[in-house]
PDB file of C-alpha atoms in Angstrom:
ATOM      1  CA  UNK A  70      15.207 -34.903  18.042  1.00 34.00           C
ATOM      2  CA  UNK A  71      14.495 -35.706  14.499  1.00 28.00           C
ATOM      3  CA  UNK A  72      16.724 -32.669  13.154  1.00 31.00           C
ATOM      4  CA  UNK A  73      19.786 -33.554  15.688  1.00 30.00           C
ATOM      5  CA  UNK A  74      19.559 -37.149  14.475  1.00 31.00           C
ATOM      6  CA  UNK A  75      18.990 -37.505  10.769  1.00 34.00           C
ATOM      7  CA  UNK A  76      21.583 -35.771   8.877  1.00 33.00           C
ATOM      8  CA  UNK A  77      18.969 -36.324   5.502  1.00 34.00           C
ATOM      9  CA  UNK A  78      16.099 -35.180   7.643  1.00 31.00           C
ATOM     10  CA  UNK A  79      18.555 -31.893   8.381  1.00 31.00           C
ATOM     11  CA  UNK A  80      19.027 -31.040   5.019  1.00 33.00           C
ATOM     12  CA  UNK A  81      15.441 -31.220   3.906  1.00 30.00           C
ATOM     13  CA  UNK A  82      14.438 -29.247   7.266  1.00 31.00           C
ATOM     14  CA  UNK A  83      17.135 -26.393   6.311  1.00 30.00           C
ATOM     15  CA  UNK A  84      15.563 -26.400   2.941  1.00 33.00           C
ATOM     16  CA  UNK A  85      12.528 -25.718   3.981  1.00 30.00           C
ATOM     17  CA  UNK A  86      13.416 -23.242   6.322  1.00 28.00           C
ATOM     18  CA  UNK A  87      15.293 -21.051   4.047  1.00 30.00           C
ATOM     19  CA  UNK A  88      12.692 -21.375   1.314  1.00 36.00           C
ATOM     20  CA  UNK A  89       9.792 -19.892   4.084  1.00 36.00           C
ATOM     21  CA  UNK A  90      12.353 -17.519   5.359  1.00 33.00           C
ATOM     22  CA  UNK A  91      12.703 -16.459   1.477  1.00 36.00           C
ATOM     23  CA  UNK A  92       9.056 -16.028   0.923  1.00 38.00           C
ATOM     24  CA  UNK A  93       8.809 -14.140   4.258  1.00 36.00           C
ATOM     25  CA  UNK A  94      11.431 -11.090   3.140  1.00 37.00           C
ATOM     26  CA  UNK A  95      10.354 -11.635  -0.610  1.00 40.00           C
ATOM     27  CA  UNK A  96      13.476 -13.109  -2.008  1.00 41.00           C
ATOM     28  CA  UNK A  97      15.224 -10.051  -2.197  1.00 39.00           C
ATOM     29  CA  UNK A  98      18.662  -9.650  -1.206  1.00 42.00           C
ATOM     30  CA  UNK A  99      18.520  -7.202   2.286  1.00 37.00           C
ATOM     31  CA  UNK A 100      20.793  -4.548   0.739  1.00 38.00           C
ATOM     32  CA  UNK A 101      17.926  -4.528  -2.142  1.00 63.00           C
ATOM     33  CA  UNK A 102      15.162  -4.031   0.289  1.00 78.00           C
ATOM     34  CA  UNK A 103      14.702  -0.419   2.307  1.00 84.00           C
ATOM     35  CA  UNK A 104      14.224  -0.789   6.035  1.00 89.00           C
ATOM     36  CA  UNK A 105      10.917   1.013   5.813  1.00 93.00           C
ATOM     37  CA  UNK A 106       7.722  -0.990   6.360  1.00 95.00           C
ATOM     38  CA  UNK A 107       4.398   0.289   5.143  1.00 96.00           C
ATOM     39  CA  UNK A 108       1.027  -0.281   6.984  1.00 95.00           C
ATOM     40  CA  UNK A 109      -2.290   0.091   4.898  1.00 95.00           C
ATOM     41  CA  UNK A 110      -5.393  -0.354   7.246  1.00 92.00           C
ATOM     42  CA  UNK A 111      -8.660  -0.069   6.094  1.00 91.00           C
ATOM     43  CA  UNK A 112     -11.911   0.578   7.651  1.00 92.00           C
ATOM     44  CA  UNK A 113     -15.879   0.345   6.262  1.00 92.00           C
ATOM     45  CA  UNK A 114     -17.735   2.539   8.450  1.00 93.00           C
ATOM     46  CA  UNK A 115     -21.427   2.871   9.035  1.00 92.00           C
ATOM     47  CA  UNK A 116     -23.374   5.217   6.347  1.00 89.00           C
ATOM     48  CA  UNK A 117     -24.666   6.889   8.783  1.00 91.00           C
ATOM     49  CA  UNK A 118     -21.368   7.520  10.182  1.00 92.00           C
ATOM     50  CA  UNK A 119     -19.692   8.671   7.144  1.00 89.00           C
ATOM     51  CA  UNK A 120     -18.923  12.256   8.322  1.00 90.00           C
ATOM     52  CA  UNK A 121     -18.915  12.184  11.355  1.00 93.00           C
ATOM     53  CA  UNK A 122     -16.091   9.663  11.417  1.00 93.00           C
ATOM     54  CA  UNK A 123     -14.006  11.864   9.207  1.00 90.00           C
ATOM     55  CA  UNK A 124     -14.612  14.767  11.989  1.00 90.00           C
ATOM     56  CA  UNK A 125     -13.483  12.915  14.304  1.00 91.00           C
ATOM     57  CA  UNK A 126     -10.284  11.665  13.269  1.00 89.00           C
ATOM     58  CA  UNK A 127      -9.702  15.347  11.871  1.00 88.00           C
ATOM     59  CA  UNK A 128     -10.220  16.348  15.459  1.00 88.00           C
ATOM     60  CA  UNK A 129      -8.113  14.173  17.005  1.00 87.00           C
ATOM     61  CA  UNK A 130      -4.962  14.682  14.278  1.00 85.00           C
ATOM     62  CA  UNK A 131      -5.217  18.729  14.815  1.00 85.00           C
ATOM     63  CA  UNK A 132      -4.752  18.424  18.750  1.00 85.00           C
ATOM     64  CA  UNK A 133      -2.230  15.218  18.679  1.00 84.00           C
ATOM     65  CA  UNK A 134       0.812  14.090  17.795  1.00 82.00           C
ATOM     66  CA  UNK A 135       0.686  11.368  15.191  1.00 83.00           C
ATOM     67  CA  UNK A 136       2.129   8.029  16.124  1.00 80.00           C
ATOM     68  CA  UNK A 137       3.873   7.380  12.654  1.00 88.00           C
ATOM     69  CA  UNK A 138       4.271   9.337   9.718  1.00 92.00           C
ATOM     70  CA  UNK A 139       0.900   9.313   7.834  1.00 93.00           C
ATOM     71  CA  UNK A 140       1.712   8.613   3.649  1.00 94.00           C
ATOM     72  CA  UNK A 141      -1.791   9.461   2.974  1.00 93.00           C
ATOM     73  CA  UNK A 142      -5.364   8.961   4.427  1.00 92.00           C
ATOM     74  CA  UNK A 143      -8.238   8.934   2.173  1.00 93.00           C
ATOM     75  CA  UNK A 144     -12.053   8.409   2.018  1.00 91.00           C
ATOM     76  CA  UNK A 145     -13.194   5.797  -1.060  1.00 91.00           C
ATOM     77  CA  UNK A 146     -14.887   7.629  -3.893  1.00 90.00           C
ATOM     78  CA  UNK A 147     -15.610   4.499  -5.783  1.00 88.00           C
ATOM     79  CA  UNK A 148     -15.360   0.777  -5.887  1.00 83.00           C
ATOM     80  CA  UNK A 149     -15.895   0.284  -1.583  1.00 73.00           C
ATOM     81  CA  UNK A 150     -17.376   3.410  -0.258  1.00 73.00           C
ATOM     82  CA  UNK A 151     -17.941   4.065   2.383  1.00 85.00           C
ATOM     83  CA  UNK A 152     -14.208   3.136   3.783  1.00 91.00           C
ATOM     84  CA  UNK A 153     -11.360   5.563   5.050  1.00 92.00           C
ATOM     85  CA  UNK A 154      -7.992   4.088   3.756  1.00 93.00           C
ATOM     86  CA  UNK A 155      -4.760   4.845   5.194  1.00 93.00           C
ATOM     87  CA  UNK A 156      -1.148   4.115   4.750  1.00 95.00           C
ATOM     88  CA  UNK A 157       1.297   4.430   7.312  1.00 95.00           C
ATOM     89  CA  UNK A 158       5.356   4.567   7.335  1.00 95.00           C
ATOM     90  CA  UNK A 159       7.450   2.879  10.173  1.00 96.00           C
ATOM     91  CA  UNK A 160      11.250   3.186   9.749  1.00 95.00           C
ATOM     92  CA  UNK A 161      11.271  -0.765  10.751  1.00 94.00           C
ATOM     93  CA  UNK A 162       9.423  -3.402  12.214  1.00 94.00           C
ATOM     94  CA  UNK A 163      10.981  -2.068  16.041  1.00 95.00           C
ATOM     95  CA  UNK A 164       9.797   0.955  14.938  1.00 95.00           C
ATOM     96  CA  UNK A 165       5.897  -0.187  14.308  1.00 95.00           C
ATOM     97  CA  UNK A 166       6.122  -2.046  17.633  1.00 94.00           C
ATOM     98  CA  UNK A 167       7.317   0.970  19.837  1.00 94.00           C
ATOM     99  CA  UNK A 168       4.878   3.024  18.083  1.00 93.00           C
ATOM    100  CA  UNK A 169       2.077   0.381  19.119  1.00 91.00           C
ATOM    101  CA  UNK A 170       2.885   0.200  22.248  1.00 92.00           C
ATOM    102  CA  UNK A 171       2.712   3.824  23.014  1.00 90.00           C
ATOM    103  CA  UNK A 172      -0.616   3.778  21.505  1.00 88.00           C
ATOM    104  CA  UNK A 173      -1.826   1.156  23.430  1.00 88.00           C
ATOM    105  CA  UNK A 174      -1.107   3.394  26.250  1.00 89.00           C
ATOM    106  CA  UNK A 175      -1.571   6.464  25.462  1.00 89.00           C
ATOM    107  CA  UNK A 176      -4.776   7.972  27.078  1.00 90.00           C
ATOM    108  CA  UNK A 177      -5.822  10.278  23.993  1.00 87.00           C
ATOM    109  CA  UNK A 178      -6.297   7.318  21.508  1.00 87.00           C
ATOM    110  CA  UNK A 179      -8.497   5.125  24.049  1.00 88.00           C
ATOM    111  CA  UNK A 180     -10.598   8.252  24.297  1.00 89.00           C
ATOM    112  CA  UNK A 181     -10.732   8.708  20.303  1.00 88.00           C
ATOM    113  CA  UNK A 182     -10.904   4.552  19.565  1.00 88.00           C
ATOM    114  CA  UNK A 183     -13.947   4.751  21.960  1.00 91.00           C
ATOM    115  CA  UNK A 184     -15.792   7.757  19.468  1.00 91.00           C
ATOM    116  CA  UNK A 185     -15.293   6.075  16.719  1.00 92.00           C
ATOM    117  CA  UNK A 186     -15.823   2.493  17.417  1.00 91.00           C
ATOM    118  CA  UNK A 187     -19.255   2.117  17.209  1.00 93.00           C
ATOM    119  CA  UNK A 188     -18.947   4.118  13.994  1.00 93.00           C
ATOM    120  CA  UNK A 189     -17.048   1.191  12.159  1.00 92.00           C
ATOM    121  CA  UNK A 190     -18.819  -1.438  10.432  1.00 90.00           C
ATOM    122  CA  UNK A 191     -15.870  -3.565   9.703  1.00 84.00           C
ATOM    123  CA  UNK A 192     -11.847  -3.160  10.211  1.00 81.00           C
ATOM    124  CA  UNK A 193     -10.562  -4.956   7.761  1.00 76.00           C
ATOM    125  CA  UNK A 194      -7.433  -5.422   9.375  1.00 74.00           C
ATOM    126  CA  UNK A 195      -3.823  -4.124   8.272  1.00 87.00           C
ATOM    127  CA  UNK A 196      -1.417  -5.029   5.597  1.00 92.00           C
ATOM    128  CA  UNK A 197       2.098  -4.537   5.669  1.00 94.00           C
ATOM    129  CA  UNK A 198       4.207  -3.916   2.777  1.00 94.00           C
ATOM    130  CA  UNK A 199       7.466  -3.045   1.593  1.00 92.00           C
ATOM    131  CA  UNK A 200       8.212  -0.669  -1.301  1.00 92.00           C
ATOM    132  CA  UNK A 201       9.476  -2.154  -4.642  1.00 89.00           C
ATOM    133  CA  UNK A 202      13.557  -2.164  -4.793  1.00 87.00           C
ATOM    134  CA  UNK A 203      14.417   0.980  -6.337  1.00 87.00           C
ATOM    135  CA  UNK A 204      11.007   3.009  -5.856  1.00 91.00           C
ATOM    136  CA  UNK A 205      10.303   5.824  -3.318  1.00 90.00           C
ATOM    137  CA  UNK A 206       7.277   7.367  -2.196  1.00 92.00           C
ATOM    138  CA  UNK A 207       6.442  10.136  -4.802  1.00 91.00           C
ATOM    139  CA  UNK A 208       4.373  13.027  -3.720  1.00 88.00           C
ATOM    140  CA  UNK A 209       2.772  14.583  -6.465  1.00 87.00           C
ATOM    141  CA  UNK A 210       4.221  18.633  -7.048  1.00 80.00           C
ATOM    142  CA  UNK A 211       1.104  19.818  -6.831  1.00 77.00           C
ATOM    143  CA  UNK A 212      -2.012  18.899  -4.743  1.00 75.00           C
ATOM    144  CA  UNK A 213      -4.046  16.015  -6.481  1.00 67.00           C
ATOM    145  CA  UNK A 214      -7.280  15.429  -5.598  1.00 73.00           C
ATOM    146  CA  UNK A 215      -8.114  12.053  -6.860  1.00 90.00           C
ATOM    147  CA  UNK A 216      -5.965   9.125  -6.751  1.00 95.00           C
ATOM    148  CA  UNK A 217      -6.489   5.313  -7.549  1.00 96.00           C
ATOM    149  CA  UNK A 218      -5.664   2.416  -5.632  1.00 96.00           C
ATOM    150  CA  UNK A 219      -5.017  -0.513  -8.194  1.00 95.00           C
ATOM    151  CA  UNK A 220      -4.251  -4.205  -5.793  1.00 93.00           C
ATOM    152  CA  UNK A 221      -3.214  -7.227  -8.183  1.00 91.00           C
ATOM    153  CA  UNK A 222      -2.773 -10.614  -6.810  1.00 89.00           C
ATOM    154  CA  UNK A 223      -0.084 -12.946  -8.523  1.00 84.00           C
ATOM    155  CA  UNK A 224      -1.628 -16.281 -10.309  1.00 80.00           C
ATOM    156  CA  UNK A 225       1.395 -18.576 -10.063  1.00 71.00           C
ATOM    157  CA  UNK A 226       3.281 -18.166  -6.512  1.00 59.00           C
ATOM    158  CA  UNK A 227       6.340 -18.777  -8.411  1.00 55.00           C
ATOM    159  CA  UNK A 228       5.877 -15.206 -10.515  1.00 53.00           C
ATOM    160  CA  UNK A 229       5.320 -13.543  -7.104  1.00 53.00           C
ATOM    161  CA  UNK A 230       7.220 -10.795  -5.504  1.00 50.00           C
ATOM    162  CA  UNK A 231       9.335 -13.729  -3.950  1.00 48.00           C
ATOM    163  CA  UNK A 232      10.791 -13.609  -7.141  1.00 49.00           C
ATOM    164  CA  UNK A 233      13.642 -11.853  -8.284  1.00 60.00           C
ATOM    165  CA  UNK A 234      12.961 -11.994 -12.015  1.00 62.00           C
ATOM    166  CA  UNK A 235      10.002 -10.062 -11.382  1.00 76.00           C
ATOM    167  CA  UNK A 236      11.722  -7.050 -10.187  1.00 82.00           C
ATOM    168  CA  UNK A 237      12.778  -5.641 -13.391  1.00 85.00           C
ATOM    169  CA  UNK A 238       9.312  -5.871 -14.984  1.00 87.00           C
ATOM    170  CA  UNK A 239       7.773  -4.471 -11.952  1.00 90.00           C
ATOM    171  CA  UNK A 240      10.478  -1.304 -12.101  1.00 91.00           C
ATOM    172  CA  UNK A 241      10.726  -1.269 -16.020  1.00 93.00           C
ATOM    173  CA  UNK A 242       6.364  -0.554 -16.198  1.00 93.00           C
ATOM    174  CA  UNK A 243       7.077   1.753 -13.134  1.00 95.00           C
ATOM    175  CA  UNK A 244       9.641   3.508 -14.859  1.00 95.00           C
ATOM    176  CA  UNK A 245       7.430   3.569 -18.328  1.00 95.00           C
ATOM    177  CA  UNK A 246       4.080   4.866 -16.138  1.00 95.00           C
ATOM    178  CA  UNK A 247       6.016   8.076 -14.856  1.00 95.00           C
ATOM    179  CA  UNK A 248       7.577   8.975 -17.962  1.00 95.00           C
ATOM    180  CA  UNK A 249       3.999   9.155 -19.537  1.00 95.00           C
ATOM    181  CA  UNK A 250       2.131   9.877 -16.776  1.00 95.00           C
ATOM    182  CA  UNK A 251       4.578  12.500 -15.660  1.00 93.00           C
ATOM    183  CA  UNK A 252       3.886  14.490 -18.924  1.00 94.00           C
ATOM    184  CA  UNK A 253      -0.159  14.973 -18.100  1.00 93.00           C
ATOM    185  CA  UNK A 254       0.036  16.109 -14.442  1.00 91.00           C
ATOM    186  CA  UNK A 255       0.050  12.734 -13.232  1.00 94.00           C
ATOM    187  CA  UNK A 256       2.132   9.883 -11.891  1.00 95.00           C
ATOM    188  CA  UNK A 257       2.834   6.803  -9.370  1.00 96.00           C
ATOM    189  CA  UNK A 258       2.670   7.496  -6.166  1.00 95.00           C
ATOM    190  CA  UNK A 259       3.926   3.927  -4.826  1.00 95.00           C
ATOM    191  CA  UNK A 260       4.401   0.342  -5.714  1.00 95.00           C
ATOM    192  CA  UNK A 261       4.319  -2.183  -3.446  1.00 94.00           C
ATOM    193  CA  UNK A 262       4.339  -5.728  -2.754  1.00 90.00           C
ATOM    194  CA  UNK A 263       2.624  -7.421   0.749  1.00 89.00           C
ATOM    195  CA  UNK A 264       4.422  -9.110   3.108  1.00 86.00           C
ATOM    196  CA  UNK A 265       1.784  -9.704   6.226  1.00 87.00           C
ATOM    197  CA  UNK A 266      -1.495  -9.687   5.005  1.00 82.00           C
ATOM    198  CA  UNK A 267      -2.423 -10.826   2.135  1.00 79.00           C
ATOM    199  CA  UNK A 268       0.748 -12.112   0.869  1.00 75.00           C
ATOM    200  CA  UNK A 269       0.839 -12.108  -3.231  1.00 81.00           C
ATOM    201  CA  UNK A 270      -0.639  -8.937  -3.949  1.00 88.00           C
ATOM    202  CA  UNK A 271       1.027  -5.980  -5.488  1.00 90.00           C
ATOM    203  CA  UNK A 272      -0.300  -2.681  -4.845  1.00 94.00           C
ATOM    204  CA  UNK A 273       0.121   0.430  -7.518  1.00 96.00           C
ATOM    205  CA  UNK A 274      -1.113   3.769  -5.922  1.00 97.00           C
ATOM    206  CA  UNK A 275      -1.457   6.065  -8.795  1.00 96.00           C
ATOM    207  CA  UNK A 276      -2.831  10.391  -8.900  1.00 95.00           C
ATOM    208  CA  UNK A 277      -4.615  12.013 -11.654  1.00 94.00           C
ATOM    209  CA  UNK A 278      -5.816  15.511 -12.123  1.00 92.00           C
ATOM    210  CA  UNK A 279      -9.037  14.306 -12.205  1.00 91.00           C
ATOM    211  CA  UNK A 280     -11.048  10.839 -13.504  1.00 91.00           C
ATOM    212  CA  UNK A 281     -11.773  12.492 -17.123  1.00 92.00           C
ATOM    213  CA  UNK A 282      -8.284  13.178 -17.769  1.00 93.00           C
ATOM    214  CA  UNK A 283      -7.352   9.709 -16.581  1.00 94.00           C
ATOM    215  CA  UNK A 284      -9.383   8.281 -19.085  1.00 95.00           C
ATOM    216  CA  UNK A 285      -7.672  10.558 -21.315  1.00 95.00           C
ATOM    217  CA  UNK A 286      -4.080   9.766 -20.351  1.00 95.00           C
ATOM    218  CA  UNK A 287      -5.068   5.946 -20.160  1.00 95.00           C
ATOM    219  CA  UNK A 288      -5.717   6.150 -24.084  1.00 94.00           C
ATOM    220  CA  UNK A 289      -2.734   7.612 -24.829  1.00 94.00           C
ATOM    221  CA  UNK A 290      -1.138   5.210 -23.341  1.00 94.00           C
ATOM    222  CA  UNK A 291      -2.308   1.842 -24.872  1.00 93.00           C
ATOM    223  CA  UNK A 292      -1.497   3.660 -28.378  1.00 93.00           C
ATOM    224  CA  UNK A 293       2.206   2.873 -27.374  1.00 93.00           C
ATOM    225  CA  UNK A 294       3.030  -0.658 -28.517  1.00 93.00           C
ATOM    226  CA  UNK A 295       5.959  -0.543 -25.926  1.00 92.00           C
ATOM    227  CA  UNK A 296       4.544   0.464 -23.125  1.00 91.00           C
ATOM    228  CA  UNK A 297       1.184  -1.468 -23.829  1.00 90.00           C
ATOM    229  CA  UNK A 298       3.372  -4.296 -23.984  1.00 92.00           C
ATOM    230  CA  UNK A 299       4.805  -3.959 -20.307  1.00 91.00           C
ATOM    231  CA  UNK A 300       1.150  -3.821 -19.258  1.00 89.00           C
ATOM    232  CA  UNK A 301       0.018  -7.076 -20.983  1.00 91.00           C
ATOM    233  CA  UNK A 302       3.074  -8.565 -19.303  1.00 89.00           C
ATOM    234  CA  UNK A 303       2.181  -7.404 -16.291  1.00 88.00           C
ATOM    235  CA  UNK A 304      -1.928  -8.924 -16.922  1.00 89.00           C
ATOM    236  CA  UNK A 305      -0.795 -12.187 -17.740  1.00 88.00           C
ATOM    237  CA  UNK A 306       1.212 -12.829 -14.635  1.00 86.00           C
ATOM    238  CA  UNK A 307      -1.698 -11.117 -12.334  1.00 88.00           C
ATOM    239  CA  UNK A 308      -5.556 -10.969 -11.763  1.00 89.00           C
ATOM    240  CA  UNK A 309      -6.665  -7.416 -10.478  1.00 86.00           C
ATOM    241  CA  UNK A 310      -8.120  -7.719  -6.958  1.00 87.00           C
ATOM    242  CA  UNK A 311      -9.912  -4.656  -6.402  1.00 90.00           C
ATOM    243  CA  UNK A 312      -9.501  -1.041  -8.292  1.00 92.00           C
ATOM    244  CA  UNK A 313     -10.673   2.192  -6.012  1.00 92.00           C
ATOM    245  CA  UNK A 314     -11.174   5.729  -6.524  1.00 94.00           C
ATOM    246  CA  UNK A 315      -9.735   7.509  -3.545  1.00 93.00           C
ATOM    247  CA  UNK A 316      -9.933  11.575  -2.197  1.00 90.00           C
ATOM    248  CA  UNK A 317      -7.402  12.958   0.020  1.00 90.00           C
ATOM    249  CA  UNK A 318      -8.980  13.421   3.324  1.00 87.00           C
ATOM    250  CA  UNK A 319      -9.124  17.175   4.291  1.00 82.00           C
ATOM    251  CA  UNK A 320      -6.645  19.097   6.929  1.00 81.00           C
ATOM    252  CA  UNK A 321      -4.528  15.928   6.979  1.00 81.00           C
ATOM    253  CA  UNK A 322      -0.239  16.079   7.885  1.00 81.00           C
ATOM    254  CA  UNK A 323      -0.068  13.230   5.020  1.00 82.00           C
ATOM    255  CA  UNK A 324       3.005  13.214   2.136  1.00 85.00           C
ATOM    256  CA  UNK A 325       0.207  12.504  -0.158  1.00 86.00           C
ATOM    257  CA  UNK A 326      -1.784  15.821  -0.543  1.00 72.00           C
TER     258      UNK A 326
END
């Protein structure tokens, strides 16, 4: 009634409307923005558990199809073991939902979800996120068997991802990390920014050789005044939210080997 009546009540109403529609797709024009959703779910399980819930899911991968493709699935080395992280790609949101449903009825996953149920702790439920403009899944050219999941959260929701202006910093220390990385056997795997979840938080998914030579790379690194630079920018915009040391699960189909 109110917005059919009060033309100044209208305008505010549209206002706020687009602004919560902007914040939803991240302020980015559509053609800017890939189709492709990303779905990181992560899950503590019991210590006890610890192998025998990797066994299990091995199992059950090796004699089924997988729902979506799998970007990587991984067992935390440091900073939140014991967890199994996973990241999943969709080509859209219709695409996640089909793919739910048939898993919701799909007799081989109740049977599996029933083994490992009472081996999980906690389910920390799923994030989705979208991909930086301009930045594709990297797969590393040859198999990497640490990698490091680095989360940030924004500290002023104006100098979030649902800002434009934050795009080229975001691509510009993307760009910087491969060139250097890229010359030590290592690189970016991913950068991206939530959308359901916790919204704010920008996710870098980086692979070194191994955790010495990141520590050596790192050095090398803050010895460029440029490229430090990008990183301090990058610091005073965000606080770090968590930092994890993450190994490729064995016999999985992921990109990320």
């Amino acid at each position: 009634m109110l917005l059919t009546k009060a033309p100044a009540l209208r305008s505010v109403a549209r206002s706020l409307i687009f602004n919560g529609l902007r914040s939803i797709t991240s302020g980015f024009n559509p053609p800017s923005l890939s189709p492709k959703i990303y779905e990181h779910e992560t899950v503590r399980v019991r210590a006890e558990s610890l192998i025998d819930y990797g066994r299990e899911l091995e199992k059950w991968i090796k004699n089924n199809k997988l729902p979506a493709k799998m970007v990587g699935g991984w067992m935390v080395d440091l900073g939140g073991s014991p967890e199994y992280t996973f990241i999943w790609e969709y080509e859209s949101y219709k695409h996640r939902s089909q793919v739910r449903m048939e898993c919701m009825t799909d007799p081989n996953m109740e049977y599996m979800l029933a083994r490992v149920g009472p081996m999980i702790s906690e389910h920390y439920g799923s994030r989705i996120l979208r991909m930086y403009p301009g930045i594709e899944v990297k797969a590393p050219t040859k198999q990497q068997l640490v990698y490091e999941m680095s989360v940030y959260r924004w500290k002023d929701a104006s100098m979030s991802p649902d800002g434009q202006r934050m795009v080229p910093l975001v691509q510009d220390l993307y760009k910087a990390q491969q060139d250097h990385l890229g010359q030590h056997g290592a690189g970016v795997s991913g950068v991206w920014f939530t959308e359901f979840g916790n919204v704010g938080e920008l996710t870098f998914l980086f692979y070194w050789p191994d955790l010495e030579k990141r520590d050596e790379i790192l050095a090398g690194w803050m010895k460029d005044t440029e490229k430090r630079k990008l990183g301090a920018e990058l610091a005073t915009h965000t606080s770090k939210v968590s930092n994890r040391s993450i190994i490729v699960l064995p016999n999985m189909p992921g990109m990320l080997q």
